[in-house]
PDB file of C-alpha atoms in Angstrom:
ATOM      1  CA  MET P   1      17.722 230.891 122.957  1.00 46.00           C
ATOM      2  CA  ASP P   2      16.992 231.645 119.531  1.00 52.00           C
ATOM      3  CA  THR P   3      15.174 228.694 117.607  1.00 53.00           C
ATOM      4  CA  HIS P   4      17.108 229.739 114.820  1.00 85.00           C
ATOM      5  CA  LEU P   5      20.311 228.699 116.354  1.00 92.00           C
ATOM      6  CA  ALA P   6      22.140 225.803 117.017  1.00 95.00           C
ATOM      7  CA  VAL P   7      24.785 227.101 119.245  1.00 95.00           C
ATOM      8  CA  ARG P   8      24.798 229.840 121.064  1.00 95.00           C
ATOM      9  CA  ALA P   9      27.616 230.850 123.453  1.00 95.00           C
ATOM     10  CA  ARG P  10      28.382 233.505 125.219  1.00 95.00           C
ATOM     11  CA  GLY P  11      31.409 234.548 127.619  1.00 96.00           C
ATOM     12  CA  VAL P  12      32.566 231.126 127.603  1.00 96.00           C
ATOM     13  CA  THR P  13      36.337 230.738 128.726  1.00 96.00           C
ATOM     14  CA  LYS P  14      38.718 228.108 129.232  1.00 95.00           C
ATOM     15  CA  SER P  15      42.082 227.490 130.525  1.00 95.00           C
ATOM     16  CA  PHE P  16      44.267 224.789 131.089  1.00 93.00           C
ATOM     17  CA  GLY P  17      46.574 225.705 133.718  1.00 92.00           C
ATOM     18  CA  ASP P  18      48.258 229.076 133.396  1.00 92.00           C
ATOM     19  CA  VAL P  19      47.127 228.659 129.452  1.00 92.00           C
ATOM     20  CA  VAL P  20      43.770 230.279 129.082  1.00 94.00           C
ATOM     21  CA  ALA P  21      42.939 228.900 125.332  1.00 95.00           C
ATOM     22  CA  LEU P  22      39.101 230.336 124.998  1.00 96.00           C
ATOM     23  CA  ASP P  23      39.164 233.750 126.690  1.00 95.00           C
ATOM     24  CA  GLY P  24      35.128 235.120 126.951  1.00 95.00           C
ATOM     25  CA  ILE P  25      34.282 233.962 123.522  1.00 96.00           C
ATOM     26  CA  ASP P  26      30.662 234.720 121.838  1.00 96.00           C
ATOM     27  CA  LEU P  27      29.474 232.497 119.359  1.00 96.00           C
ATOM     28  CA  ASP P  28      26.352 232.640 116.899  1.00 96.00           C
ATOM     29  CA  VAL P  29      25.690 229.342 114.461  1.00 96.00           C
ATOM     30  CA  ALA P  30      22.395 229.472 112.569  1.00 95.00           C
ATOM     31  CA  GLN P  31      20.613 226.133 111.533  1.00 95.00           C
ATOM     32  CA  GLY P  32      21.357 225.466 107.762  1.00 95.00           C
ATOM     33  CA  ARG P  33      24.606 227.393 107.793  1.00 95.00           C
ATOM     34  CA  ILE P  34      27.859 226.447 107.433  1.00 96.00           C
ATOM     35  CA  HIS P  35      30.297 228.441 110.016  1.00 96.00           C
ATOM     36  CA  GLY P  36      33.901 228.663 109.623  1.00 94.00           C
ATOM     37  CA  LEU P  37      36.191 228.460 112.515  1.00 93.00           C
ATOM     38  CA  VAL P  38      39.188 230.333 111.520  1.00 89.00           C
ATOM     39  CA  GLY P  39      42.494 231.295 113.878  1.00 86.00           C
ATOM     40  CA  PRO P  40      46.852 230.390 113.646  1.00 86.00           C
ATOM     41  CA  ASN P  41      47.762 227.321 115.633  1.00 85.00           C
ATOM     42  CA  GLY P  42      47.320 228.046 119.427  1.00 85.00           C
ATOM     43  CA  ALA P  43      43.933 230.194 118.637  1.00 87.00           C
ATOM     44  CA  GLY P  44      41.573 228.037 120.202  1.00 91.00           C
ATOM     45  CA  LYS P  45      39.793 226.325 117.664  1.00 92.00           C
ATOM     46  CA  THR P  46      39.755 222.803 118.736  1.00 91.00           C
ATOM     47  CA  THR P  47      38.968 223.790 122.340  1.00 93.00           C
ATOM     48  CA  ALA P  48      36.210 225.772 120.803  1.00 94.00           C
ATOM     49  CA  LEU P  49      35.658 222.481 119.191  1.00 93.00           C
ATOM     50  CA  GLY P  50      35.951 220.258 121.961  1.00 91.00           C
ATOM     51  CA  LEU P  51      33.338 222.221 124.139  1.00 92.00           C
ATOM     52  CA  LEU P  52      30.631 221.985 121.387  1.00 92.00           C
ATOM     53  CA  LEU P  53      31.071 218.130 121.256  1.00 89.00           C
ATOM     54  CA  GLY P  54      31.390 217.666 125.265  1.00 87.00           C
ATOM     55  CA  LEU P  55      34.455 216.623 125.045  1.00 87.00           C
ATOM     56  CA  ALA P  56      35.442 219.545 127.929  1.00 89.00           C
ATOM     57  CA  VAL P  57      33.499 221.684 130.030  1.00 90.00           C
ATOM     58  CA  ALA P  58      34.072 225.346 130.023  1.00 92.00           C
ATOM     59  CA  ASP P  59      35.158 227.454 132.881  1.00 93.00           C
ATOM     60  CA  SER P  60      32.519 230.135 132.953  1.00 93.00           C
ATOM     61  CA  GLY P  61      30.312 231.207 130.416  1.00 94.00           C
ATOM     62  CA  THR P  62      26.884 229.828 129.336  1.00 92.00           C
ATOM     63  CA  LEU P  63      26.657 227.392 126.448  1.00 92.00           C
ATOM     64  CA  GLU P  64      23.606 226.462 124.269  1.00 92.00           C
ATOM     65  CA  ILE P  65      22.992 223.422 121.784  1.00 92.00           C
ATOM     66  CA  LEU P  66      20.695 222.881 119.865  1.00 92.00           C
ATOM     67  CA  GLY P  67      17.735 224.630 122.795  1.00 87.00           C
ATOM     68  CA  SER P  68      19.692 223.482 125.595  1.00 86.00           C
ATOM     69  CA  PRO P  69      22.156 224.357 127.615  1.00 85.00           C
ATOM     70  CA  LEU P  70      24.728 222.393 128.378  1.00 79.00           C
ATOM     71  CA  GLY P  71      25.705 220.860 131.673  1.00 68.00           C
ATOM     72  CA  ARG P  72      28.470 220.257 133.827  1.00 67.00           C
ATOM     73  CA  GLY P  73      29.150 217.121 132.912  1.00 64.00           C
ATOM     74  CA  LEU P  74      31.097 215.112 129.912  1.00 61.00           C
ATOM     75  CA  ALA P  75      28.400 214.087 127.358  1.00 67.00           C
ATOM     76  CA  ALA P  76      28.468 214.538 123.596  1.00 65.00           C
ATOM     77  CA  PRO P  77      24.603 216.052 123.164  1.00 70.00           C
ATOM     78  CA  GLY P  78      22.358 214.511 121.434  1.00 80.00           C
ATOM     79  CA  GLY P  79      21.992 215.620 117.591  1.00 89.00           C
ATOM     80  CA  VAL P  80      25.849 216.638 117.412  1.00 91.00           C
ATOM     81  CA  GLY P  81      28.183 214.725 115.273  1.00 89.00           C
ATOM     82  CA  GLY P  82      31.603 215.124 114.172  1.00 90.00           C
ATOM     83  CA  PHE P  83      35.930 214.667 115.367  1.00 87.00           C
ATOM     84  CA  VAL P  84      38.268 216.971 116.517  1.00 86.00           C
ATOM     85  CA  ASP P  85      42.070 215.963 115.904  1.00 80.00           C
ATOM     86  CA  GLY P  86      41.276 213.529 113.342  1.00 77.00           C
ATOM     87  CA  PRO P  87      38.471 210.829 113.621  1.00 84.00           C
ATOM     88  CA  GLY P  88      39.154 208.292 115.676  1.00 85.00           C
ATOM     89  CA  LEU P  89      38.912 204.887 113.851  1.00 89.00           C
ATOM     90  CA  TYR P  90      40.433 201.395 114.696  1.00 90.00           C
ATOM     91  CA  PRO P  91      42.992 200.342 112.114  1.00 92.00           C
ATOM     92  CA  SER P  92      42.679 196.612 112.105  1.00 94.00           C
ATOM     93  CA  LEU P  93      39.084 197.492 111.156  1.00 95.00           C
ATOM     94  CA  THR P  94      37.005 197.085 107.760  1.00 95.00           C
ATOM     95  CA  ALA P  95      35.721 200.699 106.705  1.00 95.00           C
ATOM     96  CA  ARG P  96      31.899 199.090 106.913  1.00 94.00           C
ATOM     97  CA  GLN P  97      33.303 197.019 110.181  1.00 94.00           C
ATOM     98  CA  ASN P  98      34.670 200.936 111.467  1.00 93.00           C
ATOM     99  CA  LEU P  99      31.112 201.862 110.848  1.00 93.00           C
ATOM    100  CA  ALA P 100      29.023 199.250 111.995  1.00 91.00           C
ATOM    101  CA  ALA P 101      31.324 199.791 115.437  1.00 89.00           C
ATOM    102  CA  VAL P 102      30.165 203.103 115.517  1.00 85.00           C
ATOM    103  CA  ALA P 103      26.590 202.473 114.891  1.00 84.00           C
ATOM    104  CA  ALA P 104      26.548 199.630 117.908  1.00 83.00           C
ATOM    105  CA  LEU P 105      28.187 202.234 120.212  1.00 76.00           C
ATOM    106  CA  ARG P 106      25.452 204.635 119.639  1.00 67.00           C
ATOM    107  CA  GLY P 107      22.636 202.284 119.763  1.00 61.00           C
ATOM    108  CA  ARG P 108      19.337 203.391 118.457  1.00 48.00           C
ATOM    109  CA  GLY P 109      20.546 207.516 118.091  1.00 47.00           C
ATOM    110  CA  ALA P 110      22.699 206.010 114.793  1.00 51.00           C
ATOM    111  CA  ARG P 111      21.363 204.667 111.377  1.00 51.00           C
ATOM    112  CA  THR P 112      22.807 201.035 112.288  1.00 48.00           C
ATOM    113  CA  GLY P 113      20.928 200.066 109.128  1.00 57.00           C
ATOM    114  CA  GLY P 114      22.434 202.708 106.461  1.00 86.00           C
ATOM    115  CA  VAL P 115      25.983 202.035 106.656  1.00 91.00           C
ATOM    116  CA  ASP P 116      25.965 201.689 103.428  1.00 90.00           C
ATOM    117  CA  ASP P 117      24.419 204.547 102.646  1.00 91.00           C
ATOM    118  CA  VAL P 118      26.764 207.049 104.102  1.00 92.00           C
ATOM    119  CA  LEU P 119      30.077 204.991 102.656  1.00 93.00           C
ATOM    120  CA  ALA P 120      27.813 205.964  99.353  1.00 92.00           C
ATOM    121  CA  GLU P 121      27.574 209.301 100.567  1.00 90.00           C
ATOM    122  CA  VAL P 122      30.826 210.112 101.354  1.00 91.00           C
ATOM    123  CA  GLY P 123      32.512 208.098  98.002  1.00 90.00           C
ATOM    124  CA  LEU P 124      34.317 205.348  99.729  1.00 92.00           C
ATOM    125  CA  THR P 125      31.680 202.456  98.603  1.00 93.00           C
ATOM    126  CA  ASP P 126      34.633 200.502  96.658  1.00 94.00           C
ATOM    127  CA  VAL P 127      37.223 200.521  99.473  1.00 95.00           C
ATOM    128  CA  ALA P 128      34.409 199.691 102.247  1.00 94.00           C
ATOM    129  CA  ASP P 129      36.249 196.257 102.646  1.00 95.00           C
ATOM    130  CA  ASP P 130      39.831 197.509 102.956  1.00 95.00           C
ATOM    131  CA  ARG P 131      41.253 198.047 106.237  1.00 96.00           C
ATOM    132  CA  VAL P 132      41.890 201.122 107.420  1.00 95.00           C
ATOM    133  CA  ARG P 133      45.011 200.809 108.477  1.00 94.00           C
ATOM    134  CA  GLY P 134      45.533 200.881 104.620  1.00 94.00           C
ATOM    135  CA  PHE P 135      44.066 204.090 104.269  1.00 94.00           C
ATOM    136  CA  SER P 136      45.231 207.630 103.042  1.00 92.00           C
ATOM    137  CA  LEU P 137      45.067 210.700 105.045  1.00 91.00           C
ATOM    138  CA  GLY P 138      42.299 212.523 102.788  1.00 90.00           C
ATOM    139  CA  MET P 139      40.355 208.572 103.250  1.00 92.00           C
ATOM    140  CA  ARG P 140      40.055 208.536 106.495  1.00 92.00           C
ATOM    141  CA  GLN P 141      38.721 212.145 106.944  1.00 91.00           C
ATOM    142  CA  ARG P 142      36.276 210.581 104.659  1.00 92.00           C
ATOM    143  CA  LEU P 143      35.142 207.615 106.933  1.00 93.00           C
ATOM    144  CA  GLY P 144      35.050 210.061 109.833  1.00 92.00           C
ATOM    145  CA  LEU P 145      32.801 211.989 108.050  1.00 92.00           C
ATOM    146  CA  ALA P 146      31.009 209.376 107.467  1.00 93.00           C
ATOM    147  CA  ALA P 147      30.655 208.013 110.683  1.00 91.00           C
ATOM    148  CA  ALA P 148      29.252 211.652 112.250  1.00 90.00           C
ATOM    149  CA  LEU P 149      26.618 211.291 109.389  1.00 91.00           C
ATOM    150  CA  LEU P 150      25.677 208.269 110.617  1.00 88.00           C
ATOM    151  CA  THR P 151      24.111 209.836 113.574  1.00 83.00           C
ATOM    152  CA  GLU P 152      21.930 212.072 111.207  1.00 88.00           C
ATOM    153  CA  PRO P 153      23.220 214.886 113.326  1.00 92.00           C
ATOM    154  CA  ARG P 154      21.623 218.525 113.508  1.00 94.00           C
ATOM    155  CA  LEU P 155      24.532 220.224 114.425  1.00 95.00           C
ATOM    156  CA  LEU P 156      27.970 218.974 112.470  1.00 95.00           C
ATOM    157  CA  LEU P 157      31.408 219.585 113.529  1.00 94.00           C
ATOM    158  CA  LEU P 158      34.505 219.270 111.843  1.00 92.00           C
ATOM    159  CA  ASP P 159      38.259 219.887 112.663  1.00 90.00           C
ATOM    160  CA  GLU P 160      40.338 220.398 109.395  1.00 86.00           C
ATOM    161  CA  PRO P 161      38.004 217.826 106.586  1.00 86.00           C
ATOM    162  CA  SER P 162      39.776 218.968 103.922  1.00 84.00           C
ATOM    163  CA  ASN P 163      43.250 217.135 105.401  1.00 84.00           C
ATOM    164  CA  GLY P 164      44.853 214.976 103.125  1.00 86.00           C
ATOM    165  CA  LEU P 165      41.787 215.615 100.488  1.00 86.00           C
ATOM    166  CA  ASP P 166      42.785 215.579  96.395  1.00 87.00           C
ATOM    167  CA  PRO P 167      40.479 217.378  94.569  1.00 87.00           C
ATOM    168  CA  ALA P 168      38.020 213.941  93.480  1.00 85.00           C
ATOM    169  CA  GLY P 169      37.758 214.039  97.655  1.00 85.00           C
ATOM    170  CA  LYS P 170      37.481 217.437  98.427  1.00 87.00           C
ATOM    171  CA  LYS P 171      34.809 217.798  95.683  1.00 87.00           C
ATOM    172  CA  HIS P 172      32.934 215.020  97.183  1.00 86.00           C
ATOM    173  CA  VAL P 173      33.022 216.143 101.068  1.00 89.00           C
ATOM    174  CA  HIS P 174      32.117 219.795  99.826  1.00 91.00           C
ATOM    175  CA  GLY P 175      28.418 218.450  98.030  1.00 91.00           C
ATOM    176  CA  VAL P 176      27.956 216.930 101.384  1.00 92.00           C
ATOM    177  CA  LEU P 177      28.420 219.337 103.489  1.00 94.00           C
ATOM    178  CA  THR P 178      26.470 221.743 100.889  1.00 94.00           C
ATOM    179  CA  ARG P 179      23.936 219.060 101.122  1.00 94.00           C
ATOM    180  CA  LEU P 180      23.625 219.132 104.948  1.00 95.00           C
ATOM    181  CA  ALA P 181      22.824 223.048 105.492  1.00 95.00           C
ATOM    182  CA  ALA P 182      20.509 223.049 102.816  1.00 95.00           C
ATOM    183  CA  ASP P 183      18.410 220.481 105.085  1.00 94.00           C
ATOM    184  CA  GLY P 184      18.809 222.302 107.500  1.00 95.00           C
ATOM    185  CA  VAL P 185      21.725 221.152 109.443  1.00 96.00           C
ATOM    186  CA  ALA P 186      24.242 223.111 111.332  1.00 96.00           C
ATOM    187  CA  VAL P 187      27.943 222.853 110.462  1.00 96.00           C
ATOM    188  CA  VAL P 188      30.839 224.490 112.250  1.00 96.00           C
ATOM    189  CA  LEU P 189      34.074 223.196 110.545  1.00 92.00           C
ATOM    190  CA  SER P 190      37.678 224.174 111.399  1.00 91.00           C
ATOM    191  CA  SER P 191      40.289 225.233 108.889  1.00 85.00           C
ATOM    192  CA  HIS P 192      43.417 226.369 107.511  1.00 81.00           C
ATOM    193  CA  ARG P 193      42.319 226.251 104.020  1.00 80.00           C
ATOM    194  CA  MET P 194      40.858 229.709 103.271  1.00 82.00           C
ATOM    195  CA  ASP P 195      39.502 228.437  99.680  1.00 80.00           C
ATOM    196  CA  ASP P 196      37.539 226.128 101.385  1.00 82.00           C
ATOM    197  CA  LEU P 197      35.830 228.890 103.731  1.00 87.00           C
ATOM    198  CA  GLU P 198      35.412 230.872 100.981  1.00 85.00           C
ATOM    199  CA  ALA P 199      33.544 228.232  98.532  1.00 86.00           C
ATOM    200  CA  LEU P 200      31.531 226.290 101.484  1.00 90.00           C
ATOM    201  CA  CYS P 201      31.020 229.397 104.856  1.00 92.00           C
ATOM    202  CA  SER P 202      27.963 231.539 104.823  1.00 91.00           C
ATOM    203  CA  ASP P 203      29.475 232.866 108.019  1.00 93.00           C
ATOM    204  CA  VAL P 204      33.199 232.969 109.664  1.00 92.00           C
ATOM    205  CA  THR P 205      34.473 233.368 113.311  1.00 94.00           C
ATOM    206  CA  ILE P 206      38.053 234.767 112.754  1.00 91.00           C
ATOM    207  CA  LEU P 207      40.014 233.756 116.915  1.00 91.00           C
ATOM    208  CA  ALA P 208      43.291 235.370 117.680  1.00 89.00           C
ATOM    209  CA  THR P 209      44.972 233.999 121.701  1.00 89.00           C
ATOM    210  CA  GLY P 210      41.543 232.817 122.825  1.00 92.00           C
ATOM    211  CA  ARG P 211      39.712 235.946 121.887  1.00 93.00           C
ATOM    212  CA  VAL P 212      37.171 236.569 118.451  1.00 93.00           C
ATOM    213  CA  VAL P 213      38.263 239.313 116.738  1.00 89.00           C
ATOM    214  CA  PHE P 214      35.661 239.287 114.036  1.00 89.00           C
ATOM    215  CA  SER P 215      32.862 236.575 113.799  1.00 91.00           C
ATOM    216  CA  GLY P 216      29.556 237.299 111.292  1.00 89.00           C
ATOM    217  CA  PRO P 217      28.856 236.729 107.232  1.00 89.00           C
ATOM    218  CA  VAL P 218      32.340 235.965 104.905  1.00 83.00           C
ATOM    219  CA  SER P 219      30.342 238.694 102.386  1.00 77.00           C
ATOM    220  CA  LYS P 220      31.377 241.764 105.355  1.00 78.00           C
ATOM    221  CA  LEU P 221      35.200 240.405 104.775  1.00 72.00           C
ATOM    222  CA  ALA P 222      34.996 241.096 101.337  1.00 58.00           C
ATOM    223  CA  ALA P 223      37.328 243.752 100.484  1.00 51.00           C
ATOM    224  CA  GLU P 224      34.988 246.790 100.859  1.00 53.00           C
ATOM    225  CA  ASP P 225      37.283 248.656 103.051  1.00 62.00           C
ATOM    226  CA  ARG P 226      41.020 247.845 102.876  1.00 72.00           C
ATOM    227  CA  ALA P 227      42.510 247.718 100.059  1.00 80.00           C
ATOM    228  CA  LEU P 228      43.799 243.706  97.849  1.00 83.00           C
ATOM    229  CA  ASP P 229      46.249 243.628  95.579  1.00 88.00           C
ATOM    230  CA  TYR P 230      44.789 241.586  91.807  1.00 91.00           C
ATOM    231  CA  ARG P 231      46.365 240.154  89.360  1.00 92.00           C
ATOM    232  CA  LEU P 232      45.130 241.066  86.000  1.00 94.00           C
ATOM    233  CA  ARG P 233      45.765 239.439  83.147  1.00 93.00           C
ATOM    234  CA  THR P 234      45.696 240.884  79.590  1.00 94.00           C
ATOM    235  CA  PRO P 235      47.068 240.473  76.552  1.00 94.00           C
ATOM    236  CA  ASP P 236      48.080 243.940  76.607  1.00 94.00           C
ATOM    237  CA  PRO P 237      50.057 244.760  79.752  1.00 92.00           C
ATOM    238  CA  GLN P 238      51.863 248.121  78.559  1.00 92.00           C
ATOM    239  CA  ALA P 239      47.938 249.364  77.706  1.00 95.00           C
ATOM    240  CA  ALA P 240      46.658 248.022  81.175  1.00 94.00           C
ATOM    241  CA  ARG P 241      49.674 249.565  83.051  1.00 94.00           C
ATOM    242  CA  ARG P 242      48.280 252.967  81.375  1.00 94.00           C
ATOM    243  CA  ILE P 243      45.414 252.933  81.789  1.00 96.00           C
ATOM    244  CA  ALA P 244      45.508 251.617  85.854  1.00 94.00           C
ATOM    245  CA  SER P 245      48.469 254.520  86.257  1.00 93.00           C
ATOM    246  CA  GLY P 246      45.916 256.945  85.398  1.00 93.00           C
ATOM    247  CA  THR P 247      42.760 255.546  87.142  1.00 94.00           C
ATOM    248  CA  ALA P 248      41.925 257.368  90.395  1.00 93.00           C
ATOM    249  CA  GLY P 249      42.617 255.102  93.525  1.00 91.00           C
ATOM    250  CA  ILE P 250      45.024 252.033  91.720  1.00 93.00           C
ATOM    251  CA  ARG P 251      48.392 251.824  91.931  1.00 92.00           C
ATOM    252  CA  VAL P 252      50.837 249.425  90.347  1.00 92.00           C
ATOM    253  CA  VAL P 253      52.799 247.322  92.278  1.00 89.00           C
ATOM    254  CA  ASP P 254      55.926 244.768  91.964  1.00 66.00           C
ATOM    255  CA  GLU P 255      55.419 242.660  95.210  1.00 51.00           C
ATOM    256  CA  THR P 256      53.245 239.959  93.364  1.00 47.00           C
ATOM    257  CA  GLY P 257      55.758 236.814  94.388  1.00 44.00           C
ATOM    258  CA  GLY P 258      57.063 236.958  90.878  1.00 43.00           C
ATOM    259  CA  ALA P 259      54.092 236.304  89.092  1.00 45.00           C
ATOM    260  CA  ALA P 260      54.335 239.314  87.112  1.00 42.00           C
ATOM    261  CA  ARG P 261      57.914 238.740  86.376  1.00 49.00           C
ATOM    262  CA  THR P 262      57.213 234.687  84.867  1.00 52.00           C
ATOM    263  CA  ASP P 263      54.446 236.230  83.278  1.00 63.00           C
ATOM    264  CA  SER P 264      53.856 238.608  80.754  1.00 80.00           C
ATOM    265  CA  GLU P 265      50.443 238.958  80.240  1.00 87.00           C
ATOM    266  CA  VAL P 266      50.254 239.709  83.565  1.00 91.00           C
ATOM    267  CA  LEU P 267      49.595 242.780  85.750  1.00 91.00           C
ATOM    268  CA  VAL P 268      49.068 243.584  89.431  1.00 93.00           C
ATOM    269  CA  VAL P 269      47.132 246.466  90.883  1.00 93.00           C
ATOM    270  CA  ARG P 270      46.225 247.723  94.134  1.00 90.00           C
ATOM    271  CA  ALA P 271      42.878 248.882  95.007  1.00 89.00           C
ATOM    272  CA  LEU P 272      39.583 248.935  96.906  1.00 85.00           C
ATOM    273  CA  VAL P 273      36.684 247.378  94.907  1.00 82.00           C
ATOM    274  CA  ALA P 274      35.198 250.368  94.270  1.00 85.00           C
ATOM    275  CA  ALA P 275      37.988 251.754  91.598  1.00 91.00           C
ATOM    276  CA  LEU P 276      38.797 248.256  90.834  1.00 90.00           C
ATOM    277  CA  ASP P 277      35.338 247.939  89.197  1.00 92.00           C
ATOM    278  CA  GLU P 278      36.653 251.424  87.591  1.00 94.00           C
ATOM    279  CA  LEU P 279      39.444 250.369  86.118  1.00 95.00           C
ATOM    280  CA  VAL P 280      37.403 247.214  84.862  1.00 95.00           C
ATOM    281  CA  ALA P 281      34.932 249.867  83.018  1.00 95.00           C
ATOM    282  CA  ALA P 282      37.671 251.677  81.623  1.00 96.00           C
ATOM    283  CA  LEU P 283      39.689 248.873  80.273  1.00 96.00           C
ATOM    284  CA  VAL P 284      36.748 248.069  78.796  1.00 95.00           C
ATOM    285  CA  ARG P 285      36.100 251.174  76.948  1.00 95.00           C
ATOM    286  CA  ALA P 286      39.436 251.368  75.305  1.00 96.00           C
ATOM    287  CA  GLY P 287      39.043 248.119  74.179  1.00 96.00           C
ATOM    288  CA  VAL P 288      41.581 245.945  76.273  1.00 95.00           C
ATOM    289  CA  ALA P 289      40.477 242.452  76.707  1.00 95.00           C
ATOM    290  CA  VAL P 290      40.514 241.108  80.099  1.00 95.00           C
ATOM    291  CA  ARG P 291      41.139 237.467  80.526  1.00 94.00           C
ATOM    292  CA  GLU P 292      41.483 237.233  84.442  1.00 93.00           C
ATOM    293  CA  LEU P 293      40.772 239.805  87.824  1.00 92.00           C
ATOM    294  CA  ALA P 294      41.549 237.879  91.024  1.00 88.00           C
ATOM    295  CA  PRO P 295      42.920 238.686  94.512  1.00 84.00           C
ATOM    296  CA  VAL P 296      46.292 237.618  95.139  1.00 86.00           C
ATOM    297  CA  VAL P 297      45.816 236.730  98.551  1.00 79.00           C
ATOM    298  CA  SER P 298      41.735 235.852  98.760  1.00 76.00           C
ATOM    299  CA  PRO P 299      39.637 238.620 100.848  1.00 73.00           C
ATOM    300  CA  LEU P 300      39.111 236.437 103.690  1.00 78.00           C
ATOM    301  CA  GLU P 301      42.906 235.452 104.341  1.00 78.00           C
ATOM    302  CA  ALA P 302      43.885 238.902 103.954  1.00 76.00           C
ATOM    303  CA  ALA P 303      40.892 240.243 106.528  1.00 75.00           C
ATOM    304  CA  PHE P 304      42.270 237.053 108.304  1.00 74.00           C
ATOM    305  CA  LEU P 305      46.011 238.031 108.521  1.00 76.00           C
ATOM    306  CA  ALA P 306      45.142 241.546 109.156  1.00 74.00           C
ATOM    307  CA  LEU P 307      42.853 240.627 111.944  1.00 73.00           C
ATOM    308  CA  THR P 308      44.933 238.120 113.639  1.00 72.00           C
ATOM    309  CA  GLU P 309      48.358 240.254 113.529  1.00 69.00           C
ATOM    310  CA  GLN P 310      46.299 243.396 114.618  1.00 64.00           C
ATOM    311  CA  GLN P 311      45.554 241.319 118.065  1.00 59.00           C
ATOM    312  CA  GLU P 312      48.713 239.718 118.550  1.00 58.00           C
ATOM    313  CA  ALA P 313      50.044 243.786 118.059  1.00 55.00           C
ATOM    314  CA  THR P 314      47.859 244.593 121.469  1.00 57.00           C
ATOM    315  CA  ARG P 315      48.131 241.687 123.629  1.00 58.00           C
TER     316      ARG P 315
END
């Protein structure tokens, strides 16, 4: 196995009765990277995470984690932490007691003296002695992350870690994951939040109907070869419209979900990145101020929709 890979899967399949959850997928996850696992409901994301956590066994194919091939038994591989379908917690216990129980179950592999450290790391020190039954969904997600951190994982697997997080909680979790990756930990996270994935992930794998339809750097999905709708905010939308209409490769569009009709400063244009660069240059030359230029739908979300819809159409 490549020593720089935390996960190497080749031709992995998994079925549940007549339902094919994973259909011969390949997956590489590099150490020190945050890798996003994306797909519509039923695409196979949770099944893939379950295999990596040792909660299920593949029907066929090869799967190597942290340099070692997975056996046929159900067991969490050493150096792997995380959760699927939400963290398993004891609602009648406090946050600190939950983590102490995890440390006791993990034995030597856990930071038995680090309960307070991981509570601080995920921002739950102030509620350490509160019972988990009163926690919000976001607080439970952060406590689940703290439990995973107790094992000092080299591969961290998280299923929808941003569920229920308020902006402060999301910032806290993003900071933790970024620091872990900087320290060489491989992080795999499944999420429907495209903004989270674009903010965090260096690589992404898109699944549809149990198959990989894309896997690689997020930058390769950045709309270099497909036109996207961009929201252009300017104090002179009439001049901007005139310039956009005269720029090759730019089309002014009205399918904006109402944004252009309710905001007199907003113009929506459809363009490739190269044409967009030309438009900005032309606006600057004409002295038209640009207050905002952003995709209406993120490049990752646009690619996700295009790739998954194409896969569905070929079934």
